[in-house]
Amino acid sequence: MSQSVCILGATGSIGQSTLKVLEQHPDQYSVFAVSAFSRIDELVQICKQHHPKIVVVPKANIDQLQKRFAEHQLTNIEILTDQAGLENIASHADVDVVMAAIVGAAGLMPTLAAIKAGKRVLLANKEALVMTGDLMMREARQHQALLLPVDSEHNAIFQCLPHNYLDVEKNGQPQLGVSQILLTASGGPFLNHSLEQLKTVTPEQACKHPNWSMGQKISVDSATLMNKGLELIEACHLFSIHEHFVTVVIHPQSIIHSMVQYVDGSTLAQMGQPDMCTPIAHALAWPQRIKTQVPRLDVFTQSQLDFQAPDLVRFPALGLARQAMKAGGIMPAILNAANEIAVDAFLKRKISFLQITQTVEHALNQVQNNAAESIEMILHMDQRAREVASHYIKQLES
Ligand code: NAD
Ligand code: MG
């Protein structure tokens, strides 16, 4: 039977890759609902090609969208707006699969709505899990939602773990013979830059990733290594494992997407071209496999695989993320919120590259830790961290 798919963030990099995979399998999947934020032209193109029943945009873009729908004779598409609209499509009774691909905290409530409705949730929006951690994992268990990792590293880890790993009790300790997770990182565009050189790098340089083509925010996160920090936290929650069982490895070729080590001395790795269509297809079809157009790995041309330890002096964001995970409570949410504000300020050229991580560190030092008891509390602290970070950035500017 055909599966009905909702894509939150359809116009983004992950959203577009998801559509590319779905196009290959029209008998197995249909696009029921999509959301967009500012790229209305791209949304119209998606509607022309995939004929969703519902679209969600910010209220401010409704007039523009209706005009464009009329021009293209697109009828019978319901338009919903804002967070209520996003939560509606994410939990809609006619939806089987939700791709959570909105960037940042804006994706949290719709992702949670999908989880509470017991959907198959393909998680790209790592920030939502970093903010809420145990709370999101608890909701998923309670509502029997299947939370499948799309982030390439976590998808790779999932593929290398025993097939029943998600079902066993873990309490922070690796189980079923697993001893360690090796989370790989490309190192980003500035892997070999000195601290001096890092002072003056521009948003354009930061957004030019050597191996992956991605949205602006995650590109900057990859350049600071905050992306790997967020992914470290993401891995701890997804696989219920303490942070000291997760080792970050710089692997500049991005061919191995992560590894799992076992007590018998085995190390399993998942390899492939750096193309998000592979993890998306895996999460869509799991436990089956479906075809993608990603070229197969040619091991003869890709003969060299390098590994090195990350440098926490030039890339302190990774150390901050590990500390936030160790501290627990609301610290990961503070880290994430301050980082969102700082990355935005960097992209707008208000602060320098190294000041991104400085801003995050400042917020972590300013806000007192507390247990992350409820979503309301997390959202409140998220707001507080944004204020602290914004205030700090104003000081840096003056
Ligand atoms: P992107 O910037 O290309 O797309 C973001 C999407 O979110 C767009 O569709 C946009 O319309 C929507 N959006 C942005 N702000 C919004 C708001 N305030 N309200 C509602 N919708 C909003 O980003 P991306 O690269 O596709 O990344 C999406 C998520 O997937 C991020 O959390 C990222 O960390 C994660 N991810 C991306 C990649 C990748 O290769 N791009 C890999 C792994 C994980
Ligand atoms: Mg990743």
Short mmCIF file of C-alpha atoms and ligand atoms in Angstrom, two decimals:
data_model
loop_
_atom_site.label_atom_id
_atom_site.label_comp_id
_atom_site.label_asym_id
_atom_site.label_seq_id
_atom_site.Cartn_x
_atom_site.Cartn_y
_atom_site.Cartn_z
CA MET A 1 0.00 0.00 0.00
CA SER A 2 1.18 3.53 -0.75
CA GLN A 3 2.51 5.58 2.18
CA SER A 4 1.37 9.15 2.62
CA VAL A 5 4.20 11.58 3.41
CA CYS A 6 4.29 15.00 5.09
CA ILE A 7 7.46 17.06 4.57
CA LEU A 8 8.10 19.78 7.13
CA GLY A 9 10.59 22.12 5.44
CA ALA A 10 10.04 20.85 1.87
CA THR A 11 11.86 23.75 0.20
CA GLY A 12 15.11 23.19 2.11
CA SER A 13 18.09 21.06 1.22
CA ILE A 14 16.77 17.94 3.04
CA GLY A 15 13.22 18.61 1.84
CA GLN A 16 14.37 18.71 -1.80
CA SER A 17 16.45 15.54 -1.39
CA THR A 18 13.41 13.83 0.14
CA LEU A 19 11.29 14.80 -2.88
CA LYS A 20 14.00 13.44 -5.15
CA VAL A 21 13.84 10.05 -3.42
CA LEU A 22 10.02 10.01 -3.41
CA GLU A 23 9.88 10.82 -7.15
CA GLN A 24 11.66 7.55 -7.83
CA HIS A 25 8.93 5.56 -6.09
CA PRO A 26 5.54 6.98 -7.09
CA ASP A 27 3.82 3.63 -6.44
CA GLN A 28 5.09 3.44 -2.87
CA TYR A 29 4.81 7.04 -1.67
CA SER A 30 2.60 10.09 -2.21
CA VAL A 31 3.20 13.62 -0.95
CA PHE A 32 0.22 14.56 1.23
CA ALA A 33 1.43 17.84 2.79
CA VAL A 34 4.43 20.15 2.61
CA SER A 35 5.57 23.29 4.42
CA ALA A 36 7.69 26.23 3.31
CA PHE A 37 8.84 29.40 5.01
CA SER A 38 10.04 32.05 2.57
CA ARG A 39 10.72 30.28 -0.74
CA ILE A 40 7.26 30.56 -2.26
CA ASP A 41 8.39 30.02 -5.86
CA GLU A 42 10.02 26.72 -4.91
CA LEU A 43 6.85 25.74 -3.05
CA VAL A 44 4.75 26.40 -6.17
CA GLN A 45 7.09 24.21 -8.23
CA ILE A 46 6.73 21.41 -5.65
CA CYS A 47 2.93 21.73 -5.80
CA LYS A 48 2.95 21.55 -9.62
CA GLN A 49 4.95 18.38 -9.52
CA HIS A 50 3.66 16.55 -6.45
CA HIS A 51 0.07 17.82 -5.97
CA PRO A 52 -0.04 17.84 -2.16
CA LYS A 53 -3.45 18.17 -0.51
CA ILE A 54 -2.25 20.70 2.09
CA VAL A 55 0.53 23.31 2.21
CA VAL A 56 1.66 25.36 5.21
CA VAL A 57 3.28 28.81 4.97
CA PRO A 58 3.62 31.79 7.34
CA LYS A 59 0.43 33.90 7.44
CA ALA A 60 2.32 36.81 5.90
CA ASN A 61 2.88 34.80 2.68
CA ILE A 62 -0.71 33.68 2.08
CA ASP A 63 -1.63 36.42 -0.45
CA GLN A 64 1.48 35.85 -2.49
CA LEU A 65 0.90 32.09 -2.50
CA GLN A 66 -2.77 32.38 -3.50
CA LYS A 67 -1.81 34.65 -6.38
CA ARG A 68 0.82 32.21 -7.58
CA PHE A 69 -1.59 29.26 -7.24
CA ALA A 70 -4.12 31.14 -9.42
CA GLU A 71 -1.48 31.92 -12.06
CA HIS A 72 -0.56 28.24 -12.27
CA GLN A 73 -4.17 27.03 -12.04
CA LEU A 74 -3.38 25.08 -8.93
CA THR A 75 -6.71 24.33 -7.29
CA ASN A 76 -7.82 22.00 -4.50
CA ILE A 77 -4.79 22.67 -2.34
CA GLU A 78 -5.68 23.69 1.17
CA ILE A 79 -3.46 26.41 2.69
CA LEU A 80 -2.80 26.40 6.42
CA THR A 81 -0.53 28.76 8.34
CA ASP A 82 2.11 29.07 11.03
CA GLN A 83 2.77 26.66 13.92
CA ALA A 84 -0.86 25.48 14.14
CA GLY A 85 -0.76 24.55 10.46
CA LEU A 86 2.55 22.73 10.88
CA GLU A 87 1.25 20.76 13.84
CA ASN A 88 -1.92 19.96 11.90
CA ILE A 89 -0.12 18.37 8.94
CA ALA A 90 2.45 16.63 11.17
CA SER A 91 -0.28 14.84 13.12
CA HIS A 92 -2.86 14.51 10.31
CA ALA A 93 -4.81 11.23 10.34
CA ASP A 94 -4.07 10.71 6.62
CA VAL A 95 -0.29 10.93 7.10
CA ASP A 96 1.91 7.85 7.68
CA VAL A 97 5.41 9.34 7.47
CA VAL A 98 6.67 12.76 8.60
CA MET A 99 10.00 14.14 7.41
CA ALA A 100 11.09 16.62 10.12
CA ALA A 101 13.36 18.90 8.07
CA ILE A 102 12.67 22.40 9.39
CA VAL A 103 15.90 23.99 10.61
CA GLY A 104 16.30 24.94 14.27
CA ALA A 105 13.93 25.29 17.20
CA ALA A 106 11.07 26.29 14.84
CA GLY A 107 10.76 22.59 14.01
CA LEU A 108 10.31 21.42 17.60
CA MET A 109 6.54 21.59 18.13
CA PRO A 110 5.56 20.10 14.75
CA THR A 111 8.09 17.27 15.26
CA LEU A 112 6.62 16.62 18.70
CA ALA A 113 3.11 16.68 17.23
CA ALA A 114 4.14 13.97 14.75
CA ILE A 115 5.65 11.90 17.58
CA LYS A 116 2.55 12.26 19.76
CA ALA A 117 0.43 11.12 16.83
CA GLY A 118 2.56 7.94 16.65
CA LYS A 119 3.91 8.55 13.14
CA ARG A 120 7.03 7.21 11.49
CA VAL A 121 9.20 10.29 12.03
CA LEU A 122 12.31 10.77 9.91
CA LEU A 123 14.43 13.10 12.02
CA ALA A 124 16.67 15.59 10.23
CA ASN A 125 15.87 18.48 12.59
CA LYS A 126 18.54 17.60 15.17
CA GLU A 127 18.02 20.86 17.09
CA ALA A 128 14.58 19.63 18.23
CA LEU A 129 16.09 16.51 19.82
CA VAL A 130 19.05 18.42 21.30
CA MET A 131 16.62 20.81 23.02
CA THR A 132 14.28 18.21 24.46
CA GLY A 133 16.38 15.02 24.73
CA ASP A 134 14.87 12.50 27.11
CA LEU A 135 11.50 14.18 26.91
CA MET A 136 11.21 13.59 23.16
CA MET A 137 12.48 10.00 23.48
CA ARG A 138 9.89 9.34 26.23
CA GLU A 139 7.07 10.72 24.06
CA ALA A 140 8.20 8.51 21.19
CA ARG A 141 8.08 5.39 23.39
CA GLN A 142 4.76 6.37 24.93
CA HIS A 143 3.07 6.99 21.58
CA GLN A 144 4.88 4.21 19.74
CA ALA A 145 6.27 6.63 17.20
CA LEU A 146 9.15 5.23 15.16
CA LEU A 147 11.90 7.87 15.34
CA LEU A 148 14.41 7.13 12.58
CA PRO A 149 17.64 9.11 12.13
CA VAL A 150 18.20 10.91 8.83
CA ASP A 151 21.35 12.72 9.91
CA SER A 152 23.91 10.76 7.88
CA GLU A 153 26.10 9.84 10.88
CA HIS A 154 23.20 8.65 13.03
CA ASN A 155 21.69 6.81 10.13
CA ALA A 156 25.07 5.12 9.62
CA ILE A 157 25.29 4.22 13.34
CA PHE A 158 21.75 2.86 13.21
CA GLN A 159 22.71 0.68 10.25
CA CYS A 160 25.82 -0.62 12.10
CA LEU A 161 24.04 -1.39 15.41
CA PRO A 162 22.39 -4.77 16.08
CA HIS A 163 18.96 -4.77 14.40
CA ASN A 164 17.09 -4.99 17.74
CA TYR A 165 19.20 -2.30 19.44
CA LEU A 166 16.35 0.19 19.84
CA ASP A 167 14.25 -2.39 21.70
CA VAL A 168 16.62 -3.20 24.58
CA GLU A 169 16.97 -1.33 27.89
CA LYS A 170 20.23 0.65 27.97
CA ASN A 171 20.41 3.27 30.74
CA GLY A 172 23.45 4.92 29.24
CA GLN A 173 25.53 1.73 28.88
CA PRO A 174 26.05 0.24 25.43
CA GLN A 175 24.38 -3.17 25.08
CA LEU A 176 24.42 -6.28 22.88
CA GLY A 177 28.21 -6.33 22.59
CA VAL A 178 28.54 -2.70 21.46
CA SER A 179 31.52 -0.95 23.08
CA GLN A 180 31.82 2.44 21.41
CA ILE A 181 30.41 4.74 18.76
CA LEU A 182 32.80 6.54 16.40
CA LEU A 183 31.02 9.66 15.16
CA THR A 184 32.76 10.92 12.04
CA ALA A 185 33.10 14.57 11.01
CA SER A 186 34.46 16.01 7.78
CA GLY A 187 36.09 18.84 9.74
CA GLY A 188 34.36 21.41 7.54
CA PRO A 189 35.88 24.01 5.22
CA PHE A 190 38.36 25.32 7.83
CA LEU A 191 39.86 22.03 8.99
CA ASN A 192 43.42 23.20 8.32
CA HIS A 193 43.00 26.92 9.13
CA SER A 194 45.08 28.39 11.97
CA LEU A 195 43.37 30.30 14.80
CA GLU A 196 44.71 33.49 13.20
CA GLN A 197 43.10 32.61 9.86
CA LEU A 198 39.81 31.66 11.54
CA LYS A 199 39.46 35.24 12.89
CA THR A 200 38.67 36.65 9.46
CA VAL A 201 36.71 33.93 7.61
CA THR A 202 33.49 35.10 5.93
CA PRO A 203 29.96 33.62 5.80
CA GLU A 204 30.52 32.77 2.12
CA GLN A 205 33.62 30.75 2.96
CA ALA A 206 31.85 29.06 5.88
CA CYS A 207 28.91 28.04 3.70
CA LYS A 208 31.12 26.39 1.10
CA HIS A 209 31.37 22.87 2.45
CA PRO A 210 33.98 20.63 0.79
CA ASN A 211 31.75 17.50 0.55
CA TRP A 212 28.08 18.29 1.33
CA SER A 213 25.63 20.81 -0.07
CA MET A 214 23.42 21.98 2.82
CA GLY A 215 21.38 24.86 4.25
CA GLN A 216 23.25 27.91 5.59
CA LYS A 217 22.78 27.24 9.30
CA ILE A 218 24.11 23.67 9.26
CA SER A 219 26.93 24.76 6.95
CA VAL A 220 28.14 27.30 9.51
CA ASP A 221 27.67 24.69 12.27
CA SER A 222 29.86 22.31 10.28
CA ALA A 223 32.53 24.99 10.00
CA THR A 224 32.62 25.65 13.78
CA LEU A 225 32.18 21.92 14.56
CA MET A 226 29.08 22.86 16.57
CA ASN A 227 27.26 20.55 14.16
CA LYS A 228 29.32 17.65 15.52
CA GLY A 229 28.60 18.86 19.05
CA LEU A 230 24.85 18.84 18.36
CA GLU A 231 25.27 15.42 16.75
CA LEU A 232 27.10 14.10 19.81
CA ILE A 233 24.08 15.08 21.93
CA GLU A 234 21.73 13.69 19.27
CA ALA A 235 23.55 10.32 19.34
CA CYS A 236 23.42 10.09 23.15
CA HIS A 237 19.63 10.46 23.06
CA LEU A 238 18.84 8.39 19.99
CA PHE A 239 20.90 5.44 21.18
CA SER A 240 20.53 6.01 24.98
CA ILE A 241 24.26 6.08 25.55
CA HIS A 242 26.55 8.20 27.82
CA GLU A 243 28.65 10.78 26.01
CA HIS A 244 31.92 9.07 26.99
CA PHE A 245 31.00 6.14 24.74
CA VAL A 246 30.88 8.49 21.74
CA THR A 247 34.23 9.46 20.18
CA VAL A 248 34.42 12.11 17.47
CA VAL A 249 36.77 11.29 14.57
CA ILE A 250 37.72 13.72 11.82
CA HIS A 251 37.46 11.94 8.47
CA PRO A 252 37.86 14.55 5.73
CA GLN A 253 36.65 12.41 2.79
CA SER A 254 33.12 11.89 4.26
CA ILE A 255 32.96 8.37 2.82
CA ILE A 256 32.60 6.56 6.13
CA HIS A 257 29.52 8.11 7.71
CA SER A 258 30.21 6.69 11.21
CA MET A 259 31.24 3.45 12.91
CA VAL A 260 30.26 1.15 15.75
CA GLN A 261 32.83 -0.88 17.69
CA TYR A 262 32.06 -4.17 19.41
CA VAL A 263 33.63 -5.96 22.40
CA ASP A 264 35.03 -8.72 20.15
CA GLY A 265 37.25 -6.26 18.28
CA SER A 266 34.93 -5.70 15.29
CA THR A 267 34.42 -2.21 13.90
CA LEU A 268 31.46 -1.81 11.54
CA ALA A 269 31.33 1.21 9.23
CA GLN A 270 28.65 2.44 6.85
CA MET A 271 30.11 3.94 3.67
CA GLY A 272 28.75 5.71 0.64
CA GLN A 273 28.91 8.90 -1.39
CA PRO A 274 28.14 12.00 0.68
CA ASP A 275 24.54 12.36 -0.56
CA MET A 276 21.60 12.72 1.82
CA CYS A 277 19.35 10.73 -0.52
CA THR A 278 20.91 7.54 0.90
CA PRO A 279 20.03 8.06 4.59
CA ILE A 280 16.65 9.51 3.58
CA ALA A 281 15.84 6.43 1.49
CA HIS A 282 17.05 4.18 4.30
CA ALA A 283 14.84 5.85 6.91
CA LEU A 284 11.85 5.94 4.56
CA ALA A 285 11.95 2.26 3.70
CA TRP A 286 13.51 0.66 6.82
CA PRO A 287 13.63 -2.30 7.34
CA GLN A 288 13.31 -2.63 3.54
CA ARG A 289 15.67 -0.98 1.05
CA ILE A 290 14.66 1.20 -1.92
CA LYS A 291 16.67 2.42 -4.87
CA THR A 292 18.19 5.90 -5.19
CA GLN A 293 20.13 7.58 -7.97
CA VAL A 294 23.17 8.05 -5.71
CA PRO A 295 26.20 6.66 -7.59
CA ARG A 296 27.66 3.54 -6.00
CA LEU A 297 30.96 3.97 -4.17
CA ASP A 298 33.93 3.24 -6.40
CA VAL A 299 36.50 1.91 -3.93
CA PHE A 300 39.26 2.01 -6.53
CA THR A 301 39.06 5.77 -7.05
CA GLN A 302 38.35 6.33 -3.34
CA SER A 303 41.36 4.46 -2.05
CA GLN A 304 42.44 6.84 0.71
CA LEU A 305 40.53 7.23 3.98
CA ASP A 306 42.12 9.52 6.59
CA PHE A 307 41.31 9.88 10.29
CA GLN A 308 42.44 12.34 12.96
CA ALA A 309 41.37 13.60 16.38
CA PRO A 310 39.47 16.94 16.49
CA ASP A 311 41.37 20.04 17.66
CA LEU A 312 39.33 21.52 20.50
CA VAL A 313 41.49 24.64 20.69
CA ARG A 314 40.63 25.83 17.19
CA PHE A 315 37.13 24.33 17.38
CA PRO A 316 35.97 24.81 20.99
CA ALA A 317 32.28 24.35 20.09
CA LEU A 318 32.66 20.59 20.23
CA GLY A 319 34.04 20.77 23.78
CA LEU A 320 31.19 23.08 24.85
CA ALA A 321 28.61 20.66 23.48
CA ARG A 322 30.18 17.75 25.34
CA GLN A 323 30.17 19.79 28.57
CA ALA A 324 26.51 20.72 28.01
CA MET A 325 25.60 17.06 27.52
CA LYS A 326 27.54 16.06 30.65
CA ALA A 327 25.80 18.79 32.66
CA GLY A 328 22.41 17.66 31.31
CA GLY A 329 19.21 19.46 32.32
CA ILE A 330 18.52 22.50 30.18
CA MET A 331 22.18 23.07 29.17
CA PRO A 332 21.85 21.43 25.70
CA ALA A 333 18.82 23.66 25.02
CA ILE A 334 20.81 26.76 26.09
CA LEU A 335 23.71 25.70 23.85
CA ASN A 336 21.38 25.25 20.90
CA ALA A 337 19.44 28.50 21.35
CA ALA A 338 22.57 30.64 21.81
CA ASN A 339 24.13 28.98 18.79
CA GLU A 340 21.08 29.72 16.60
CA ILE A 341 21.29 33.41 17.55
CA ALA A 342 25.07 33.55 17.07
CA VAL A 343 25.03 31.80 13.68
CA ASP A 344 22.34 34.19 12.48
CA ALA A 345 24.43 37.17 13.67
CA PHE A 346 27.50 35.77 11.88
CA LEU A 347 25.53 35.28 8.64
CA LYS A 348 24.38 38.93 8.97
CA ARG A 349 28.03 39.97 9.52
CA LYS A 350 27.35 41.33 13.00
CA ILE A 351 29.97 39.11 14.64
CA SER A 352 33.08 37.25 13.53
CA PHE A 353 33.43 33.49 13.13
CA LEU A 354 35.22 32.91 16.45
CA GLN A 355 32.64 35.03 18.26
CA ILE A 356 29.95 32.44 17.43
CA THR A 357 31.36 29.98 19.94
CA GLN A 358 32.25 32.78 22.38
CA THR A 359 28.59 33.79 22.40
CA VAL A 360 27.49 30.22 23.12
CA GLU A 361 30.02 29.92 25.94
CA HIS A 362 28.81 33.19 27.43
CA ALA A 363 25.19 31.97 27.43
CA LEU A 364 26.15 28.65 29.04
CA ASN A 365 27.96 30.55 31.80
CA GLN A 366 25.14 33.06 32.36
CA VAL A 367 22.14 30.76 32.60
CA GLN A 368 21.76 28.56 35.64
CA ASN A 369 21.15 24.89 34.97
CA ASN A 370 17.89 23.24 35.90
CA ALA A 371 16.11 19.98 35.21
CA ALA A 372 14.35 19.99 31.81
CA GLU A 373 10.99 19.11 33.28
CA SER A 374 8.55 20.14 30.59
CA ILE A 375 8.37 21.53 27.07
CA GLU A 376 7.09 24.83 28.47
CA MET A 377 10.13 25.11 30.72
CA ILE A 378 12.50 24.23 27.85
CA LEU A 379 10.88 26.83 25.59
CA HIS A 380 11.11 29.40 28.37
CA MET A 381 14.84 28.72 28.84
CA ASP A 382 15.37 28.69 25.07
CA GLN A 383 13.93 32.22 25.01
CA ARG A 384 16.10 33.28 27.94
CA ALA A 385 19.26 31.98 26.21
CA ARG A 386 18.31 33.86 23.04
CA GLU A 387 18.02 37.09 25.04
CA VAL A 388 21.35 36.54 26.80
CA ALA A 389 23.07 35.75 23.48
CA SER A 390 21.50 38.76 21.70
CA HIS A 391 22.53 41.08 24.52
CA TYR A 392 26.11 39.77 24.36
CA ILE A 393 26.20 40.23 20.59
CA LYS A 394 25.08 43.87 21.00
CA GLN A 395 28.02 44.40 23.37
CA LEU A 396 30.42 42.79 20.89
CA GLU A 397 29.12 45.07 18.14
CA SER A 398 29.56 48.31 20.10
P1 NAD B 1 17.56 24.59 4.83
O1 NAD B 1 17.88 25.92 5.38
O2 NAD B 1 17.99 24.23 3.47
O3 NAD B 1 15.97 24.35 4.91
C1 NAD B 1 15.25 24.63 6.06
C2 NAD B 1 13.75 24.43 5.86
O4 NAD B 1 13.09 24.87 7.05
C3 NAD B 1 13.16 25.22 4.69
O5 NAD B 1 12.21 24.42 4.03
C4 NAD B 1 12.45 26.39 5.38
O6 NAD B 1 11.29 26.74 4.67
C5 NAD B 1 12.09 25.84 6.73
N1 NAD B 1 12.11 26.86 7.77
C6 NAD B 1 13.13 27.68 8.10
N2 NAD B 1 12.80 28.49 9.12
C7 NAD B 1 11.52 28.17 9.45
C8 NAD B 1 10.61 28.66 10.43
N3 NAD B 1 10.93 29.65 11.29
N4 NAD B 1 9.38 28.10 10.47
C9 NAD B 1 9.02 27.11 9.62
N5 NAD B 1 9.86 26.62 8.68
C10 NAD B 1 11.08 27.13 8.60
O7 NAD B 1 18.13 23.52 5.90
P2 NAD B 1 18.57 22.01 5.66
O8 NAD B 1 20.00 21.96 5.32
O9 NAD B 1 17.58 21.31 4.79
O10 NAD B 1 18.44 21.43 7.15
C11 NAD B 1 17.20 21.12 7.73
C12 NAD B 1 17.45 20.34 9.03
O11 NAD B 1 18.08 19.11 8.70
C13 NAD B 1 18.39 21.06 10.00
O12 NAD B 1 17.98 20.80 11.30
C14 NAD B 1 19.74 20.41 9.74
O13 NAD B 1 20.58 20.42 10.87
C15 NAD B 1 19.31 18.99 9.40
N6 NAD B 1 20.27 18.26 8.56
C16 NAD B 1 20.58 18.72 7.31
C17 NAD B 1 21.49 18.04 6.52
C18 NAD B 1 21.83 18.52 5.12
O14 NAD B 1 22.62 17.86 4.44
N7 NAD B 1 21.30 19.60 4.65
C19 NAD B 1 22.09 16.88 7.01
C20 NAD B 1 21.75 16.44 8.28
C21 NAD B 1 20.83 17.12 9.05
MG MG B 2 25.32 14.97 10.04
#
